[in-house]
Short mmCIF file of N, CA and C in Angstrom, two decimals:
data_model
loop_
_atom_site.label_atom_id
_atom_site.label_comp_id
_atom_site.label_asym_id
_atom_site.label_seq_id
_atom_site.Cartn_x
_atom_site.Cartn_y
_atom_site.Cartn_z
N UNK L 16 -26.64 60.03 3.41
CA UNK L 16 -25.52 59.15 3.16
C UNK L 16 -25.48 58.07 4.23
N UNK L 17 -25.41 56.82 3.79
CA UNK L 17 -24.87 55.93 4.65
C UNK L 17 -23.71 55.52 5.33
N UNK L 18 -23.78 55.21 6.65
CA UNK L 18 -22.28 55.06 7.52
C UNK L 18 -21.75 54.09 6.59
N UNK L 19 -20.00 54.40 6.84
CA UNK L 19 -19.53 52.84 6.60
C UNK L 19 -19.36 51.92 7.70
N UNK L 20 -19.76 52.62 8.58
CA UNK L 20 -19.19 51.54 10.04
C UNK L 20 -20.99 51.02 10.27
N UNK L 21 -20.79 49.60 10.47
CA UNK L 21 -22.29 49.20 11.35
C UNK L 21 -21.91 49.68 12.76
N UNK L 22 -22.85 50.00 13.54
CA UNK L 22 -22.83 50.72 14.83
C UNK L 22 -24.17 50.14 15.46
N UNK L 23 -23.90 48.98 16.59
CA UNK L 23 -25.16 49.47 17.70
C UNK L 23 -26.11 50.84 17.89
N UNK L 24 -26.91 51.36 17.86
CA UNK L 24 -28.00 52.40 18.55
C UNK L 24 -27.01 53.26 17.35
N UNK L 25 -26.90 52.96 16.23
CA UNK L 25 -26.60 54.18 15.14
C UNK L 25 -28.08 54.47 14.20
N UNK L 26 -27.65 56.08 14.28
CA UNK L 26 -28.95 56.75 14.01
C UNK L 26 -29.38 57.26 12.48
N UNK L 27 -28.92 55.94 11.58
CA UNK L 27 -29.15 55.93 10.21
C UNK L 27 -30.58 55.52 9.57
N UNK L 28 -31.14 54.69 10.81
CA UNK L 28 -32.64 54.34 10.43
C UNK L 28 -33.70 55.57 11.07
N UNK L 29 -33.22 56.44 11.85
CA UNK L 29 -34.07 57.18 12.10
C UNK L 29 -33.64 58.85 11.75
N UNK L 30 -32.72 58.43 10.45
CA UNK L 30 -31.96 60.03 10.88
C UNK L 30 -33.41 61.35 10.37
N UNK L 31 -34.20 60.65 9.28
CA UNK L 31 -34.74 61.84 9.14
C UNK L 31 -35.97 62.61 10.22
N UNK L 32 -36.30 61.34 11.30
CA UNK L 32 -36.86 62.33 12.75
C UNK L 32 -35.51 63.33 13.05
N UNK L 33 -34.27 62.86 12.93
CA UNK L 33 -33.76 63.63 13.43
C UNK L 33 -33.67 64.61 12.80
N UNK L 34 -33.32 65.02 11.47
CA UNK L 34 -33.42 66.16 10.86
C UNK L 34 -34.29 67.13 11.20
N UNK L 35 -35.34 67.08 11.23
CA UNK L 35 -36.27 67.66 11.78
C UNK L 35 -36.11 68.58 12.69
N UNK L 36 -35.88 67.90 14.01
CA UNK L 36 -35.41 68.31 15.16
C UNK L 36 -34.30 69.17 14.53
N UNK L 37 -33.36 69.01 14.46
CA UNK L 37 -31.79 69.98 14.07
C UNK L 37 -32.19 71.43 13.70
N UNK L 38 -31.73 72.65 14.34
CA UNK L 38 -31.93 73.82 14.29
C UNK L 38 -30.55 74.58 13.50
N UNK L 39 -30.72 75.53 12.47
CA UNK L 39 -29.68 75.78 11.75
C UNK L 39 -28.89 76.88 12.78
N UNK L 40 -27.38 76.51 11.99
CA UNK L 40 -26.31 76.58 13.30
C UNK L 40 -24.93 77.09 12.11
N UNK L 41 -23.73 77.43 12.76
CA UNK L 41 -22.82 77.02 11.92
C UNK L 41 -21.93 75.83 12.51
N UNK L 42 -21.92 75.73 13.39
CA UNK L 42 -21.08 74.18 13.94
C UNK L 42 -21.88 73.07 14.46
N UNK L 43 -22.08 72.00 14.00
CA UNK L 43 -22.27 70.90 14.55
C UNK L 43 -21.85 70.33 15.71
N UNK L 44 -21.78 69.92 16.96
CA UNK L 44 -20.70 69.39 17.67
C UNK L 44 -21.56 68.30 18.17
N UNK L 45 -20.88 67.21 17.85
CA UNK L 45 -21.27 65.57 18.22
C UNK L 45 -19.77 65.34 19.63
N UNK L 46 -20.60 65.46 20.59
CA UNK L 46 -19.61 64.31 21.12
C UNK L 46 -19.40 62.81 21.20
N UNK L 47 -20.57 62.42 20.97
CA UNK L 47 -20.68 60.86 21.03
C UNK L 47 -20.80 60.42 19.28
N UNK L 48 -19.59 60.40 18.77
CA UNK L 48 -19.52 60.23 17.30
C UNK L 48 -20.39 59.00 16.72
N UNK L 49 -19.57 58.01 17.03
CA UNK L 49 -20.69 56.59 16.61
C UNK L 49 -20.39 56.20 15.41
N UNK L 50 -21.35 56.24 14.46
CA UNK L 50 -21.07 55.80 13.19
C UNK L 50 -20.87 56.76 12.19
N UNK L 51 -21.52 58.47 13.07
CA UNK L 51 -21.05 59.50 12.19
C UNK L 51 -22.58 59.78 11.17
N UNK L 52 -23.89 58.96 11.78
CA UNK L 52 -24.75 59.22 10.82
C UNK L 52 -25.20 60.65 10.73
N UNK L 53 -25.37 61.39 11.61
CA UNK L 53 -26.10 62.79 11.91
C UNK L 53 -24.95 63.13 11.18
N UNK L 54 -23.38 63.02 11.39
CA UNK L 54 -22.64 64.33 10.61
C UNK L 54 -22.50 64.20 9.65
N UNK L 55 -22.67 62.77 8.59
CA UNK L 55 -23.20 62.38 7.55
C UNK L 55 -24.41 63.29 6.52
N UNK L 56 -25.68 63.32 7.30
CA UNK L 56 -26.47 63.42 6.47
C UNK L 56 -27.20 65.01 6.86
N UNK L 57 -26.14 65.84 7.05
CA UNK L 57 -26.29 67.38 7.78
C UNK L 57 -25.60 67.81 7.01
N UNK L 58 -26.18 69.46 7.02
CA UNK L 58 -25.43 70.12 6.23
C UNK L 58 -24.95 71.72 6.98
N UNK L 59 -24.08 71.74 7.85
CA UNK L 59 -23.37 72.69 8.39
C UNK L 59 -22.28 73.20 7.89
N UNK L 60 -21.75 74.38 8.30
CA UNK L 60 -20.38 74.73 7.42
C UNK L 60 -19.25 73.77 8.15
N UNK L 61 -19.54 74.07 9.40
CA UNK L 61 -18.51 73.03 10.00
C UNK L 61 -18.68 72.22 11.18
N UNK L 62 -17.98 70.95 11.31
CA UNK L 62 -18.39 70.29 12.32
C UNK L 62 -17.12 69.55 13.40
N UNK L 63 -17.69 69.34 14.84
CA UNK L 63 -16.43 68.95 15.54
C UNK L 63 -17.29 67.85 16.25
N UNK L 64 -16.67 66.51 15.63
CA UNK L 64 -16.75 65.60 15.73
C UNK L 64 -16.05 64.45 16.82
N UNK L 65 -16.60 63.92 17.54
CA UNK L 65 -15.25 63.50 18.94
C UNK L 65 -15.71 62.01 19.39
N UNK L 66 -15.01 61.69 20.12
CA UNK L 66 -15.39 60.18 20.78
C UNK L 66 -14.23 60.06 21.67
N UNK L 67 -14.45 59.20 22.89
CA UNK L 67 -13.42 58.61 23.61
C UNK L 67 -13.02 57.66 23.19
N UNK L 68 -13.27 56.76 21.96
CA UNK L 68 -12.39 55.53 21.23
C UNK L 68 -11.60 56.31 20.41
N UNK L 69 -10.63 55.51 20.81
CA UNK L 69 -9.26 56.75 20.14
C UNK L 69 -9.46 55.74 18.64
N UNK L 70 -9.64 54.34 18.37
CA UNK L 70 -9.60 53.73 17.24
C UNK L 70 -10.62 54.11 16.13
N UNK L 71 -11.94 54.88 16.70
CA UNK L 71 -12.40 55.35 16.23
C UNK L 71 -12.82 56.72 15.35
N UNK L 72 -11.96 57.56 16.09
CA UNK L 72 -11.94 58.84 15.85
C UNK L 72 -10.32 58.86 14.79
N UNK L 73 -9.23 57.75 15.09
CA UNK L 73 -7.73 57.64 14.33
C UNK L 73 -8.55 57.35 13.10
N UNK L 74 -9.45 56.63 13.11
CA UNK L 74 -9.70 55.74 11.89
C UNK L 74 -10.22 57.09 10.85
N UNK L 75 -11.15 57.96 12.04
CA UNK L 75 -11.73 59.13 11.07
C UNK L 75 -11.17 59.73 10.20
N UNK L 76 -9.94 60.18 11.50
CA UNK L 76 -8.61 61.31 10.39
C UNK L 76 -7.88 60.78 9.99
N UNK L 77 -7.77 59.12 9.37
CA UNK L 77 -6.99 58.62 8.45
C UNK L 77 -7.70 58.83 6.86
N UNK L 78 -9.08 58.54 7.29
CA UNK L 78 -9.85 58.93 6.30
C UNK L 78 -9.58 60.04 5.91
N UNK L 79 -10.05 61.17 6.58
CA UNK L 79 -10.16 62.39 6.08
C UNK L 79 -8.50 62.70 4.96
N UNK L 80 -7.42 62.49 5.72
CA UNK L 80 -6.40 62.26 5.17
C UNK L 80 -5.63 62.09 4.01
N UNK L 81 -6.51 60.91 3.57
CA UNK L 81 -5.92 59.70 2.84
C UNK L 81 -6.82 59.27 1.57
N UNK L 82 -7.82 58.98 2.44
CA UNK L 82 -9.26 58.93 1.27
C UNK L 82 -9.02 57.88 0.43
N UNK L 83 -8.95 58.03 -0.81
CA UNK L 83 -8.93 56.79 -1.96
C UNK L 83 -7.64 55.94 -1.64
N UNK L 84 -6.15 56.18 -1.28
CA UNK L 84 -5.44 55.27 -0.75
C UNK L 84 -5.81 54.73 0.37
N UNK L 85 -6.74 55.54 1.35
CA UNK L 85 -6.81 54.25 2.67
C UNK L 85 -7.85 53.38 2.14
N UNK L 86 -8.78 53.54 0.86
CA UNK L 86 -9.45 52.68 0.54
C UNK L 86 -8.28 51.96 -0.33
N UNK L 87 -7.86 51.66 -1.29
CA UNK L 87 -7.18 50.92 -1.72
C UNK L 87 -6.53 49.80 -0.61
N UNK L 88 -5.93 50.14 0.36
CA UNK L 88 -5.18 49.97 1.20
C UNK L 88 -5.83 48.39 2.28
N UNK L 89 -7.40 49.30 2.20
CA UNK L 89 -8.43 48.46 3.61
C UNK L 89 -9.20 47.61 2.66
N UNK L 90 -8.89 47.83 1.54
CA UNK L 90 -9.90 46.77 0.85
C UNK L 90 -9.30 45.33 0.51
N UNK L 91 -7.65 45.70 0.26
CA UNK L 91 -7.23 44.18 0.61
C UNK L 91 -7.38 43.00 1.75
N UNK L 92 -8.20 43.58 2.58
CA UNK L 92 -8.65 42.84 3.79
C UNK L 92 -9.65 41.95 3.34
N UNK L 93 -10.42 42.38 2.65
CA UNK L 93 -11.36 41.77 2.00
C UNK L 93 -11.27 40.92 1.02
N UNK L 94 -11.54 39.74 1.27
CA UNK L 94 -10.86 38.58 0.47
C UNK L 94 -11.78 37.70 0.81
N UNK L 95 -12.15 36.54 0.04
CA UNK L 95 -12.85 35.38 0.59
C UNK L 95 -12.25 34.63 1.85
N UNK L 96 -10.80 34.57 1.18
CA UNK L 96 -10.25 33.41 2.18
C UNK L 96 -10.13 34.39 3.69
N UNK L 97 -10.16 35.77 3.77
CA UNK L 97 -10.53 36.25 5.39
C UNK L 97 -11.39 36.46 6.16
N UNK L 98 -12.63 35.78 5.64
CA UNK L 98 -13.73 35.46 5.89
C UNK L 98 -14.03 34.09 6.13
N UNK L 99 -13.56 33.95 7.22
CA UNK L 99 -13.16 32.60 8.10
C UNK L 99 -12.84 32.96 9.59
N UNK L 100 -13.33 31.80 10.37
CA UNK L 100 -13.62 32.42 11.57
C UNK L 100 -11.79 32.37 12.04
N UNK L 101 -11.18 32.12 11.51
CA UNK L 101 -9.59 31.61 11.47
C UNK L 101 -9.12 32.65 10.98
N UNK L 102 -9.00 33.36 10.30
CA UNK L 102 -8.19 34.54 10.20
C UNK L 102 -9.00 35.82 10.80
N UNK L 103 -10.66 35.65 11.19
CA UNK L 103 -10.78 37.21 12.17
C UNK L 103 -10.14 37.10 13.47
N UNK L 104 -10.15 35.83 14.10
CA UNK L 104 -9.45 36.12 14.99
C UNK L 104 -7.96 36.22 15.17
N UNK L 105 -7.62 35.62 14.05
CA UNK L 105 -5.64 36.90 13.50
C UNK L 105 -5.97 37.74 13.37
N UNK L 106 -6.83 38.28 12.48
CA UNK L 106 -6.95 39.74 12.50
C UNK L 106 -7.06 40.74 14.36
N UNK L 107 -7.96 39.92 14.74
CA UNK L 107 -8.32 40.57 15.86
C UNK L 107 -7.19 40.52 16.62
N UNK L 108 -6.92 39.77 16.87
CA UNK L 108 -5.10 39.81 17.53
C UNK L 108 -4.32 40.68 17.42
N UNK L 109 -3.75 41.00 15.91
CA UNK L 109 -3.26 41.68 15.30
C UNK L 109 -3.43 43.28 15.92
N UNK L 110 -5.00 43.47 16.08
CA UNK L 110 -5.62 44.58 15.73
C UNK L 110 -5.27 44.78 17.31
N UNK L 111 -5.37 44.14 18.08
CA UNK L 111 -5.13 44.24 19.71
C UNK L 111 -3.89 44.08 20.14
N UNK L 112 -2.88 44.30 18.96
CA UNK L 112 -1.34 44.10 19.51
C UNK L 112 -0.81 45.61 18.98
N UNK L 113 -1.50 46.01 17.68
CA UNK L 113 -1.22 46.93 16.77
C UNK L 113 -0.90 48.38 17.27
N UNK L 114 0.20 49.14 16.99
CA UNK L 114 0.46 50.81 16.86
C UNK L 114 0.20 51.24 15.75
N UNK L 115 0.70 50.80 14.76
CA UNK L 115 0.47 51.15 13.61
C UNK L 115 -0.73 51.61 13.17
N UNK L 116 -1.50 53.71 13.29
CA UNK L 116 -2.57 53.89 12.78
C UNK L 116 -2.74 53.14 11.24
N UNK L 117 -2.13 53.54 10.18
CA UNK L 117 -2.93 52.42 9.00
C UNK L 117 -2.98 51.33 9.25
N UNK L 118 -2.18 50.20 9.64
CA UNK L 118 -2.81 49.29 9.85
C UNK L 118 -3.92 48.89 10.93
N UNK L 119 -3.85 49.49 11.79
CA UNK L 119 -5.44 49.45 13.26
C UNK L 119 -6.79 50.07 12.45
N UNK L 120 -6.82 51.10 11.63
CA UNK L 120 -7.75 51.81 10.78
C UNK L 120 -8.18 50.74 9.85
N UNK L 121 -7.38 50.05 9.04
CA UNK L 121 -8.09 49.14 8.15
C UNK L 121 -8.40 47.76 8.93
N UNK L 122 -7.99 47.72 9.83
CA UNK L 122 -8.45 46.29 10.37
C UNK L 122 -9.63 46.59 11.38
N UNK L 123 -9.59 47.80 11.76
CA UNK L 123 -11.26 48.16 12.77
C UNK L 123 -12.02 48.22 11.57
N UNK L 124 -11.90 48.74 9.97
CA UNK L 124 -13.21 48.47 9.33
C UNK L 124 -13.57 47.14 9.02
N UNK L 125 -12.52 46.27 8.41
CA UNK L 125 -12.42 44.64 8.64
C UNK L 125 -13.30 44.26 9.77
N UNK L 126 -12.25 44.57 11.06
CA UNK L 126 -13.41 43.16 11.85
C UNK L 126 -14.96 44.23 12.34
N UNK L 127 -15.48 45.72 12.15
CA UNK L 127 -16.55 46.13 12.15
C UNK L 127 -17.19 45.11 11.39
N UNK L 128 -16.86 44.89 10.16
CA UNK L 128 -17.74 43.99 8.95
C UNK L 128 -17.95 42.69 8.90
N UNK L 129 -17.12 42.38 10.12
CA UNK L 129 -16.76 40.98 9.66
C UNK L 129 -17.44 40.38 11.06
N UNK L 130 -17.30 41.53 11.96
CA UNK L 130 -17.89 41.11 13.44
C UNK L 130 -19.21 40.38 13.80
N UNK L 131 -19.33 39.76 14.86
CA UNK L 131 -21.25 39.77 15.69
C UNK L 131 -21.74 41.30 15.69
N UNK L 132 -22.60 41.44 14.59
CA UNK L 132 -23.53 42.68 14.38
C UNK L 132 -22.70 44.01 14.26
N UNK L 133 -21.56 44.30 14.10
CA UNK L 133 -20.77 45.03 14.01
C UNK L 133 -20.94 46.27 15.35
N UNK L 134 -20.73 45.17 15.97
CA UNK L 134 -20.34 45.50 17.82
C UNK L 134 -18.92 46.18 17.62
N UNK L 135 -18.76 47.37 18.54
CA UNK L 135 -17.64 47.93 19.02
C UNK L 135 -17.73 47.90 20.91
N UNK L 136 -16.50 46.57 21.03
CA UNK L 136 -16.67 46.09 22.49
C UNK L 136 -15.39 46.08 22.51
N UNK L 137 -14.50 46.08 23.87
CA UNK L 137 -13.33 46.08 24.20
C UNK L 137 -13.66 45.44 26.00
N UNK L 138 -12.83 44.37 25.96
CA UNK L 138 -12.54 44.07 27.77
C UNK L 138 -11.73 45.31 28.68
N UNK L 139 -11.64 44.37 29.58
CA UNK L 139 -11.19 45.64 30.76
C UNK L 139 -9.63 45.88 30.49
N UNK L 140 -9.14 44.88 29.73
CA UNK L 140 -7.12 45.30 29.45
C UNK L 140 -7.60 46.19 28.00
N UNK L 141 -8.48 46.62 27.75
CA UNK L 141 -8.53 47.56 26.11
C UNK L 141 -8.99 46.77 24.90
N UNK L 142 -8.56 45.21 24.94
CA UNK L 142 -8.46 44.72 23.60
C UNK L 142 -10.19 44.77 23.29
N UNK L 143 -10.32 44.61 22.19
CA UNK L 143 -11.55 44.12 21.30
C UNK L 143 -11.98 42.77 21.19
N UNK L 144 -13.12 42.43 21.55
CA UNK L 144 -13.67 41.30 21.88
C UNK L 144 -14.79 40.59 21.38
N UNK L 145 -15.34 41.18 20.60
CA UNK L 145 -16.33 41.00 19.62
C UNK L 145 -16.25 39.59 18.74
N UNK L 146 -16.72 38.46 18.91
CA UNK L 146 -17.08 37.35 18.37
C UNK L 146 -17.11 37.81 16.87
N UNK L 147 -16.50 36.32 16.02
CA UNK L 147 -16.81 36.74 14.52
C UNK L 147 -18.35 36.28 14.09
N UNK L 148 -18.82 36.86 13.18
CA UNK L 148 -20.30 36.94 12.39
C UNK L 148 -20.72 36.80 12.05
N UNK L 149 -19.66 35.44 11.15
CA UNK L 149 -20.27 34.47 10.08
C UNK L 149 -21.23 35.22 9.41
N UNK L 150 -21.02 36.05 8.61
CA UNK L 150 -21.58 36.81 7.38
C UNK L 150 -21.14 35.95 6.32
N UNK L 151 -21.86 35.50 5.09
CA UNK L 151 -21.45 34.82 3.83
C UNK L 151 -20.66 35.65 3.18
N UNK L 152 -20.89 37.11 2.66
CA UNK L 152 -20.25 38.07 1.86
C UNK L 152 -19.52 39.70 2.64
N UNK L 153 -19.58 39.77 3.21
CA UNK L 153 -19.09 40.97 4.25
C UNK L 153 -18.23 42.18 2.83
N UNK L 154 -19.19 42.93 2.25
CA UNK L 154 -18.70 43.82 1.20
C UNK L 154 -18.42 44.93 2.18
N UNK L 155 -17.20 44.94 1.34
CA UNK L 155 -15.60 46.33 1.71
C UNK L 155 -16.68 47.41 1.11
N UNK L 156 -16.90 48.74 2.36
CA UNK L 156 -18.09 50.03 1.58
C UNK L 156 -17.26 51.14 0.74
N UNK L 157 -16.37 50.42 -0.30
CA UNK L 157 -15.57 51.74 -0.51
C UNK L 157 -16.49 53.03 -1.02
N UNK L 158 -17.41 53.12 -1.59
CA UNK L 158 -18.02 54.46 -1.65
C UNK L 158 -18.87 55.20 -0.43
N UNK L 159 -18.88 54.17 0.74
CA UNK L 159 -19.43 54.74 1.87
C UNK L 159 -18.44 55.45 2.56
N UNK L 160 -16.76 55.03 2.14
CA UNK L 160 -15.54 55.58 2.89
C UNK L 160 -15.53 56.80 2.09
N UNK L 161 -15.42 56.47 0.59
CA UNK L 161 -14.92 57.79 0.05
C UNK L 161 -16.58 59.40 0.12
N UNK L 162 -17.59 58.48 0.16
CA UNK L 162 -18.28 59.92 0.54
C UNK L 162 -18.25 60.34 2.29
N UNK L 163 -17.77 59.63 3.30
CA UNK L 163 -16.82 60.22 4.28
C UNK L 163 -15.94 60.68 4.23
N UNK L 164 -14.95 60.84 3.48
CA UNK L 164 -13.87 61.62 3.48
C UNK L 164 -14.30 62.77 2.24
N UNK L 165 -15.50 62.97 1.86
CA UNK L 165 -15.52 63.65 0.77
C UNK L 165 -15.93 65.22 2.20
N UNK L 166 -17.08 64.22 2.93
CA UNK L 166 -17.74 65.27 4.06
C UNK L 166 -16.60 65.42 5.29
N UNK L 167 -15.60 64.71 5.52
CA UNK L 167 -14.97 65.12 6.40
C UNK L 167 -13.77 66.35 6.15
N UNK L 168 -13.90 66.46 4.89
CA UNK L 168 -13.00 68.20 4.59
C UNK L 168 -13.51 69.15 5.67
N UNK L 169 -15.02 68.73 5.85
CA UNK L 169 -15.36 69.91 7.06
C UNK L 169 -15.39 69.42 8.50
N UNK L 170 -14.49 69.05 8.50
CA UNK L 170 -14.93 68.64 10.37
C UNK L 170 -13.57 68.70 11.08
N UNK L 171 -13.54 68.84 11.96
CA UNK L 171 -12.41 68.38 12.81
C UNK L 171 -13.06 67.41 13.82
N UNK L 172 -12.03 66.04 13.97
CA UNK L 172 -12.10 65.08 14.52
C UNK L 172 -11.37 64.85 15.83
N UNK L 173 -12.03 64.97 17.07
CA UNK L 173 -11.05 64.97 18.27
C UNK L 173 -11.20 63.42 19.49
N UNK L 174 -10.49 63.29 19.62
CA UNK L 174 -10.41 61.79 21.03
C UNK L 174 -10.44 62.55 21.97
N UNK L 175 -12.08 62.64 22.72
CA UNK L 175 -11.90 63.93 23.75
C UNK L 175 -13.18 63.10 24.54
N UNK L 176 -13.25 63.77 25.94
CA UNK L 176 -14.49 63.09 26.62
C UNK L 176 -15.61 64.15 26.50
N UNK L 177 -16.74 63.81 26.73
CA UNK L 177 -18.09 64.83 25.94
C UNK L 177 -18.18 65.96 26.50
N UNK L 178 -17.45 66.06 28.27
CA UNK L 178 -17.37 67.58 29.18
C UNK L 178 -16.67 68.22 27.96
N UNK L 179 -15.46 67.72 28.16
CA UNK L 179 -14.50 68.82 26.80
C UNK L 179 -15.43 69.18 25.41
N UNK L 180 -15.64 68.15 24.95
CA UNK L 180 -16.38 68.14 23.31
C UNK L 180 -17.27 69.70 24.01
N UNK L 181 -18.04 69.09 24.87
CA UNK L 181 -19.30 70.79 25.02
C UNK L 181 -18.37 71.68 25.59
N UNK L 182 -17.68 71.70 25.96
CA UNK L 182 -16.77 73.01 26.70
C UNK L 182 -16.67 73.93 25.32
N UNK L 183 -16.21 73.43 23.89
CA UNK L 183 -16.57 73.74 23.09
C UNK L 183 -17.20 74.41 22.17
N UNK L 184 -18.40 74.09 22.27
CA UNK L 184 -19.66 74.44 21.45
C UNK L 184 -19.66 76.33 21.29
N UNK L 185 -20.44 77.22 20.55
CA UNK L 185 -19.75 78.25 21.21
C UNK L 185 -21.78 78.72 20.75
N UNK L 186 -21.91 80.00 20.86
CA UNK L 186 -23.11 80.72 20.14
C UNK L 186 -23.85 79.95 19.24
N UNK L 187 -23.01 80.04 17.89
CA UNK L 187 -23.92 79.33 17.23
C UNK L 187 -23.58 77.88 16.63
N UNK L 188 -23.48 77.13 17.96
CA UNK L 188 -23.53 76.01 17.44
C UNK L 188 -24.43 75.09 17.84
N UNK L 189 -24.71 73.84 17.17
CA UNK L 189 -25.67 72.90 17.44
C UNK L 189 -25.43 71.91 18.23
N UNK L 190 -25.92 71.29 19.13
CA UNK L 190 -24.92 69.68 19.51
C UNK L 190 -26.04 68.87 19.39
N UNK L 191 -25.49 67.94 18.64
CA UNK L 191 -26.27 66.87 18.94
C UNK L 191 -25.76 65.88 19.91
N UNK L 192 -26.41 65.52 21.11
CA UNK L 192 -25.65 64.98 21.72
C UNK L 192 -26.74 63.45 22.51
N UNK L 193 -26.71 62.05 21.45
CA UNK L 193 -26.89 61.01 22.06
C UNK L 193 -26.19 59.82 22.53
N UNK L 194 -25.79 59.79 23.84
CA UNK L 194 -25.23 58.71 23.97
C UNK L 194 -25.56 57.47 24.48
#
């Protein structure tokens, strides 16, 4: 399965070396989540999934959640006219002023898509900083969201740092762990 998030050093072009490697387990444990390709295209009973971007990991368990309404929801972002370098950076504003998990969840898949190479960067005050991408068509992945939330029935999703994530792990579990 393919991520819906583009991700720097995401391991969707090489996942099947990785398969390989992967030793059968019953828990998965990723601490360095990413784009989610390994917990994607694995097949464990269960998996604990983590990251220190809290926008990243909120965005997960909105998914898991919500599913076909947070797609309904994030796909109105997607519009011609917001595909302009003039409304990502409202958006991005927005997204760097924002509490609101549904709205921060659909606007991190927005400006992921809409971004320079679908960079996940933040300055030293937190905000997100990522230049827009000038992409001609930037397509909303709703079936890349909904077969994530189809696989995230099995996971638990935590905002944890990777000591904790492995504190974790127990007998029989696997980690994959690249960061």
């Amino acid at each position: 399965m393919k991520p819906f998030l583009k991700w720097a050093g995401g391991k969707y072009k090489i996942i099947d070396r990785i398969l390989k490697e992967l030793p059968k387990g019953d828990l998965l444990v990723e601490p360095f989540a990413g784009s989610g390709a390994v917990f994607l295209n694995t097949d464990y009973d269960n998996y604990l999934i983590a990251d220190v971007n809290a926008d990243l990991i909120n965005l997960y368990k909105l998914i898991q959640e919500e599913g076909r309404d947070f797609v309904k929801y994030a796909s109105t972002l997607f519009l011609p006219k917001n595909n302009t370098e003039e409304a990502y950076y409202l958006f991005r504003d927005e997204f760097n002023g924002c509490s609101n998990i549904s709205r921060k969840s659909a606007l991190f898949v927005y400006l992921n898509r809409h971004c320079f190479n679908g960079l996940c960067r933040y300055n030293s005050k937190g905000g997100f900083n990522v230049p827009f991408g000038r992409y001609v068509n930037p397509i909303f992945p709703e079936k890349e969201i909904l077969n994530f939330h189809e696989k995230s029935k099995r996971a638990i999703f935590e905002i944890s740092d990777f000591r904790n994530t492995m504190n974790k792990a127990t007998k029989n579990s696997v980690v994959y762990c690249d960061p």
